[in-house]
Amino acid sequence: MGLDEAQVRATLHGGLLAGLPPGPGWSLLLEIAGGRFLVRVADGDVHCEGAPGLNATWDVGFAVSDVEWEEFCADPPPRGATSAQALVATRGSERVTGRREVWARAAPAIDRFLDALRSGERAPVTRRPDPAPAPLGFGPSVGRYLHLDVAGERRRVFVETAGEGPALLCLHTAGADSRQFRGLLEDPRVTDHHRVVAFDMPWHGRSDPPEDWQHRRYSLDTTTYATTVLAVAEALDLDRPVLLGCSMGGAIALYLACEHGERFAGVCALEGGLGSPGRFVEWTHRADVDHSGFLASWVGGLIAPASPAGPRAQTLWGYASNGPGVYQGDTSFYSVDFPPVAAELGPATCPLVVFSGEYDYSATTEMSRRAAEQLGGRLVVMPGRGHFPMSEDPEGLLEHLLPVLAELRTGPRGDRG
């Protein structure tokens, strides 16, 4: 499945850069499926020079082997072969040569180059349909600011709620905020049975950072995270809520199920593992790299290929719109601080269900299975789903989540309604 020069020249053009921020020119040696193509980008234009000559120079190289290209073009592709960044994260970073700061700045463009070339090799993957548009007027959720003390520091935390019934307390992913739970907050299949509560962690979204944030480097740790979640639950007077966390929220949910299980009617850990060391990378917070563009690229491959286009775009916007250094500070929690803590955790002291999307390579199904086995929980595998199920494909998540919520409401530890 090789690429010829004419095909690459016709496919790579300036239109692929629409929406990306302007910047200095850069050059790329793209080695893909046996072909070598020198690509130069300047002033919003893309020029492919074909195979480089002896005297050619370039800033950065990006290589994709024949086998990797075949996987990348499969319908559907396997986990870890969904984007250029996914290949870096799962198939090895040695494919990136030259100036890596240029690669980090150019990562969104390289994603688009490979996606465009793949589109010439096969038909687009069929996506699940977008949710129906919300009716005009106010939505059902209400947002307010909660003022509370967490470990001796005053916090102003944004909280969004909808529905009636036993509380469902939702924890967002790293570098994101509670907008990820809009699909649950606005779905009567959830809100008819639960009071859904979603909040932005301090430093995230609409919650404030400390007033001296300009002189701090944000870094989250297990103790601070757990203390914050428990403080919010206490301040809102939540009586043994069901805890629903995703990614880093899923990781702290596992911890809370073991260390504070008596506080919860049950714990649902979405994409929850016992730590993910590979997600802490320098390029998510550097002065010479636009963190918003890099992050949207870095997490994009975690989204399942068939997830609806609209929710996918909104999920990536959430990553592009958070504060500098916040994502890296979160990954410090579950990549650095949490793994040794998790290794010592004993059995959960409340019902625990760990959910795993097929396309998640940050907290893989294998990692989620190990967490469920160590902590005495149940594993629910979600075929065709990705790392952000509640935001990238709410309908796809609810196929698996609604039955579990019903069990927790009616079971021996969830008999309040």
XYZ file of C-alpha atoms in Angstrom:
417
model
C 0.000 0.000 0.000
C 2.579 2.533 -1.171
C 2.187 6.245 -1.897
C 3.529 7.894 -5.009
C 4.815 11.443 -5.277
C 1.947 12.685 -7.412
C -0.569 11.400 -4.889
C 1.202 13.109 -1.997
C 1.592 16.386 -3.923
C -2.111 16.413 -4.758
C -3.202 15.544 -1.225
C -1.056 17.873 0.889
C -2.128 21.486 0.366
C -2.644 24.663 2.353
C -6.313 23.996 2.957
C -5.331 21.283 5.438
C -3.966 24.016 7.728
C -7.263 25.917 8.015
C -7.924 26.930 11.594
C -4.378 26.296 12.826
C -2.472 29.285 14.231
C 0.163 30.941 12.031
C 3.788 30.470 12.910
C 7.303 30.268 11.506
C 7.928 28.070 8.501
C 9.055 24.501 9.003
C 9.996 21.492 6.930
C 9.157 17.812 7.303
C 10.687 14.644 5.939
C 7.701 12.315 5.787
C 8.750 8.676 5.432
C 5.643 6.655 4.889
C 4.971 3.208 3.446
C 8.382 3.078 1.759
C 8.198 6.570 0.249
C 10.196 9.671 1.270
C 8.621 13.083 0.772
C 10.049 16.470 1.734
C 7.261 18.850 2.727
C 7.744 22.564 3.395
C 5.201 24.745 5.181
C 5.347 28.543 5.049
C 2.784 31.358 5.257
C -0.154 28.978 5.350
C 0.932 27.076 2.239
C 2.135 23.485 1.890
C 4.618 22.442 -0.785
C 5.707 18.851 -1.384
C 9.129 18.555 -3.043
C 9.160 14.788 -3.372
C 12.178 12.678 -2.424
C 14.951 14.828 -0.904
C 18.260 15.187 -2.694
C 21.737 14.860 -1.202
C 21.915 18.518 -0.161
C 18.359 18.797 1.204
C 17.757 19.754 4.834
C 14.663 19.614 7.006
C 13.607 20.458 10.550
C 11.846 17.279 11.618
C 11.258 13.757 10.338
C 8.216 11.559 10.868
C 8.315 7.893 9.831
C 5.508 5.333 9.405
C 6.459 1.777 8.463
C 4.633 -0.346 5.906
C 2.971 -2.417 8.638
C 1.969 0.672 10.602
C 0.522 2.326 7.503
C -1.523 -0.787 6.776
C -2.903 -0.683 10.324
C -3.494 3.058 10.055
C -5.545 2.575 6.886
C -7.555 -0.408 8.175
C -11.316 -0.033 8.493
C -11.551 0.363 11.393
C -7.960 0.875 12.575
C -6.784 -0.911 15.710
C -6.176 0.850 19.010
C -3.143 3.107 18.791
C -3.271 3.505 15.003
C -5.944 6.196 14.865
C -3.770 9.312 14.461
C -0.160 10.387 13.998
C 0.039 11.175 17.704
C -1.435 7.788 18.576
C 1.380 6.138 16.619
C 3.919 8.161 18.622
C 2.303 7.198 21.922
C 1.808 3.496 21.186
C 4.186 2.430 18.427
C 7.253 4.383 19.520
C 8.495 7.973 19.579
C 11.684 7.121 17.683
C 9.726 7.796 14.496
C 10.176 11.496 15.317
C 13.653 12.713 14.372
C 15.267 16.120 14.171
C 14.013 19.061 16.205
C 11.317 17.771 18.497
C 10.122 21.240 19.461
C 9.255 21.723 15.787
C 7.404 18.401 15.831
C 5.427 19.512 18.902
C 4.434 22.771 17.209
C 3.639 20.951 13.958
C 1.810 17.985 15.517
C -1.714 19.186 14.562
C -0.589 19.659 10.946
C 1.111 16.253 10.806
C -2.104 14.689 12.102
C -3.979 16.333 9.247
C -1.408 15.280 6.662
C -1.674 11.616 7.635
C -5.469 11.775 7.867
C -5.662 13.259 4.366
C -3.336 10.633 2.912
C -5.326 7.889 4.621
C -8.541 9.256 3.107
C -7.042 8.600 -0.303
C -6.453 4.946 0.591
C -9.891 3.993 1.908
C -13.396 5.320 2.467
C -13.997 7.299 5.672
C -14.975 5.284 8.744
C -18.703 5.428 9.378
C -19.338 7.559 12.450
C -22.162 7.141 14.902
C -24.797 9.873 14.411
C -24.555 13.139 16.284
C -27.029 13.628 19.138
C -30.206 15.484 18.279
C -29.856 19.261 18.747
C -31.000 20.557 22.116
C -34.291 22.497 22.025
C -34.089 26.271 22.002
C -34.033 28.026 25.357
C -32.356 27.185 28.634
C -31.036 23.692 29.168
C -31.935 21.691 32.283
C -28.659 22.114 34.172
C -27.966 24.911 36.651
C -24.473 26.192 37.419
C -23.375 27.921 40.621
C -20.162 28.738 42.432
C -19.358 26.873 45.629
C -17.000 28.467 48.151
C -15.208 26.017 50.420
C -11.957 25.301 52.210
C -9.776 22.465 50.931
C -6.754 21.552 53.075
C -6.625 25.067 54.503
C -7.014 26.916 51.187
C -10.152 28.768 50.116
C -11.514 27.489 46.799
C -14.143 28.859 44.413
C -15.463 25.849 42.533
C -17.997 25.817 39.708
C -20.706 23.167 40.141
C -23.346 22.162 37.595
C -26.413 20.115 38.571
C -29.505 18.640 36.935
C -32.139 16.083 37.846
C -33.612 14.575 40.981
C -32.824 11.514 43.059
C -29.679 9.932 44.511
C -26.619 11.987 43.608
C -24.311 11.004 40.748
C -21.049 12.883 41.348
C -19.001 13.278 38.152
C -15.238 13.870 37.824
C -13.764 15.113 34.542
C -10.564 14.054 32.804
C -7.110 15.664 32.973
C -6.851 19.146 31.517
C -10.606 19.368 30.968
C -13.704 20.356 32.957
C -17.288 19.376 33.731
C -18.564 20.339 30.277
C -17.621 16.765 29.426
C -20.741 15.603 31.281
C -23.213 17.710 29.318
C -24.618 14.571 27.691
C -25.514 13.105 31.100
C -26.739 16.407 32.562
C -29.205 16.797 29.694
C -30.428 13.204 29.328
C -33.681 12.378 31.164
C -32.737 8.686 31.217
C -30.147 9.771 33.779
C -31.718 12.858 35.374
C -35.100 11.177 35.980
C -33.300 8.885 38.436
C -30.281 10.866 39.631
C -29.289 14.335 40.667
C -26.253 14.680 38.424
C -23.515 16.824 39.970
C -20.444 17.771 37.934
C -17.788 20.242 39.045
C -14.613 21.788 37.684
C -11.548 20.987 39.742
C -9.647 24.080 40.953
C -7.487 25.509 38.136
C -9.871 23.949 35.578
C -12.617 25.411 33.421
C -14.737 27.887 35.361
C -13.186 27.137 38.768
C -10.569 29.621 39.888
C -6.865 28.988 40.376
C -5.152 30.509 43.432
C -4.676 34.258 43.217
C -0.917 33.772 42.938
C -1.272 31.320 40.028
C 1.197 33.285 37.908
C 3.966 32.342 40.333
C 3.020 28.692 40.829
C 3.500 25.598 38.740
C 0.352 23.549 39.126
C 0.839 19.906 40.087
C -1.906 17.636 41.393
C -1.300 14.806 43.860
C -3.421 11.988 45.234
C -4.032 13.521 48.658
C -5.084 16.933 47.320
C -7.327 15.355 44.704
C -9.110 13.033 47.109
C -9.483 15.793 49.695
C -11.036 18.101 47.083
C -13.593 15.520 45.944
C -14.618 14.699 49.509
C -14.824 18.387 50.442
C -17.149 19.122 47.508
C -19.362 16.142 48.395
C -19.537 17.287 52.018
C -20.209 20.935 51.177
C -23.080 19.879 48.888
C -24.395 17.506 51.575
C -24.344 14.552 49.198
C -25.528 11.421 51.000
C -23.475 8.492 49.697
C -23.505 9.496 46.024
C -22.533 7.236 43.175
C -19.090 8.438 42.056
C -18.443 8.550 38.309
C -14.940 9.597 37.237
C -13.106 9.324 33.934
C -9.369 8.982 33.212
C -7.676 10.830 36.078
C -11.163 11.023 37.575
C -11.411 7.273 37.149
C -8.054 6.819 38.868
C -9.034 8.852 41.928
C -12.402 7.072 41.926
C -10.532 3.777 42.346
C -8.618 5.262 45.280
C -11.773 6.594 46.917
C -13.552 3.251 46.457
C -10.809 1.624 48.528
C -9.962 4.318 51.060
C -13.364 5.991 51.544
C -15.830 3.493 50.140
C -18.266 4.050 53.005
C -18.892 7.539 51.588
C -20.293 6.193 48.313
C -23.200 4.011 47.214
C -20.956 2.802 44.403
C -18.072 3.830 42.182
C -17.982 3.788 38.384
C -14.425 4.289 37.111
C -14.463 5.159 33.410
C -11.130 4.420 31.738
C -9.756 3.905 35.222
C -6.354 2.362 35.793
C -3.705 2.267 38.479
C -1.642 4.990 36.816
C -0.333 5.748 33.318
C 3.354 6.805 33.339
C 3.539 7.417 29.584
C 1.129 10.356 29.576
C 3.467 12.855 31.287
C 5.369 14.597 28.484
C 7.355 17.825 28.361
C 5.597 19.152 25.270
C 2.276 19.742 27.034
C 3.730 22.792 28.822
C 6.562 24.666 27.124
C 6.975 28.314 26.230
C 7.839 27.479 22.612
C 4.814 25.218 21.979
C 1.144 26.244 21.774
C -0.265 23.952 24.437
C -3.825 24.218 23.110
C -2.899 22.906 19.662
C -0.560 20.229 20.939
C -3.062 18.932 23.518
C -5.900 18.624 21.027
C -3.517 16.586 18.868
C -2.070 14.575 21.780
C -5.471 13.355 23.002
C -7.184 13.135 19.612
C -6.055 9.578 18.927
C -7.766 8.431 22.127
C -11.161 9.178 20.604
C -12.759 6.192 18.904
C -12.872 6.415 15.093
C -16.639 5.948 14.987
C -17.504 8.539 17.660
C -19.892 11.250 16.438
C -18.240 14.220 14.749
C -19.902 16.937 16.844
C -19.115 15.504 20.295
C -15.596 14.679 19.102
C -15.027 18.306 18.127
C -16.400 19.595 21.432
C -14.222 17.159 23.387
C -11.119 18.471 21.643
C -12.221 22.088 22.173
C -12.305 21.381 25.902
C -8.637 20.454 25.733
C -7.751 23.423 23.562
C -9.409 25.901 25.936
C -7.979 25.083 29.355
C -5.174 26.899 31.128
C -1.466 26.440 30.350
C 0.206 23.778 32.437
C -3.053 22.359 33.785
C -2.986 19.155 31.751
C 0.655 18.530 32.628
C -0.070 19.130 36.318
C -2.872 16.586 36.144
C -0.711 13.993 34.429
C 1.782 14.470 37.231
C -0.919 12.961 39.449
C -1.705 9.807 37.526
C 1.662 9.339 35.820
C 4.010 10.108 38.712
C 2.291 10.365 42.096
C -0.502 7.808 41.849
C 1.138 4.574 40.578
C 3.030 3.767 43.818
C -0.043 4.670 45.868
C -2.264 2.482 43.682
C 0.077 -0.490 43.999
C -0.705 -0.623 47.730
C -4.484 -0.313 47.486
C -6.572 -3.108 48.981
C -10.110 -4.178 48.071
C -12.803 -1.593 47.417
C -15.223 -1.113 50.293
C -18.190 -0.246 48.089
C -19.511 -1.634 44.796
C -16.963 -0.924 42.067
C -17.380 -1.127 38.300
C -14.499 -0.296 35.945
C -15.442 0.653 32.373
C -12.963 0.381 29.512
C -13.256 1.668 25.949
C -11.666 -0.464 23.234
C -9.691 2.457 21.758
C -8.201 3.741 24.993
C -4.416 3.420 24.990
C -3.917 5.696 28.015
C -5.809 3.395 30.384
C -6.012 0.264 28.274
C -8.478 -2.554 28.794
C -5.598 -4.619 30.137
C -4.837 -1.903 32.709
C -8.493 -1.579 33.671
C -8.758 -5.348 34.062
C -5.779 -5.357 36.425
C -7.379 -2.582 38.475
C -10.694 -4.436 38.703
C -8.961 -7.658 39.724
C -6.743 -6.011 42.344
C -9.572 -3.996 43.888
C -12.320 -6.602 43.651
C -14.408 -4.727 41.077
C -16.227 -5.714 37.916
C -14.936 -4.879 34.438
C -17.237 -3.646 31.675
C -15.571 -3.571 28.246
C -17.101 -1.122 25.758
C -16.355 -2.236 22.175
C -15.811 0.607 19.739
C -15.629 3.278 22.444
C -12.781 5.628 23.301
C -11.131 7.328 26.257
C -13.750 10.076 26.768
C -17.006 8.134 26.473
C -19.245 10.617 28.307
C -18.226 13.487 26.008
C -17.156 11.903 22.698
C -20.120 9.502 22.531
C -22.657 9.933 25.368
C -25.143 7.557 23.756
C -22.459 4.903 23.396
C -21.577 5.228 27.075
C -25.167 5.072 28.285
C -25.672 1.721 26.576
C -23.274 0.354 29.201
C -23.743 2.788 32.094
C -27.533 2.873 32.484
C -27.848 -0.800 33.515
C -25.076 -0.352 36.092
C -26.706 2.759 37.552
C -29.980 0.859 37.823
C -28.201 -1.939 39.708
C -26.599 0.538 42.107
C -29.976 2.184 42.800
C -31.702 -1.101 43.618
C -28.883 -3.178 45.084
C -28.110 -3.681 48.766
C -25.810 -0.632 48.868
C -28.047 1.562 46.701
C -31.537 0.994 48.070
C -32.547 4.659 48.492
C -34.568 4.926 45.324
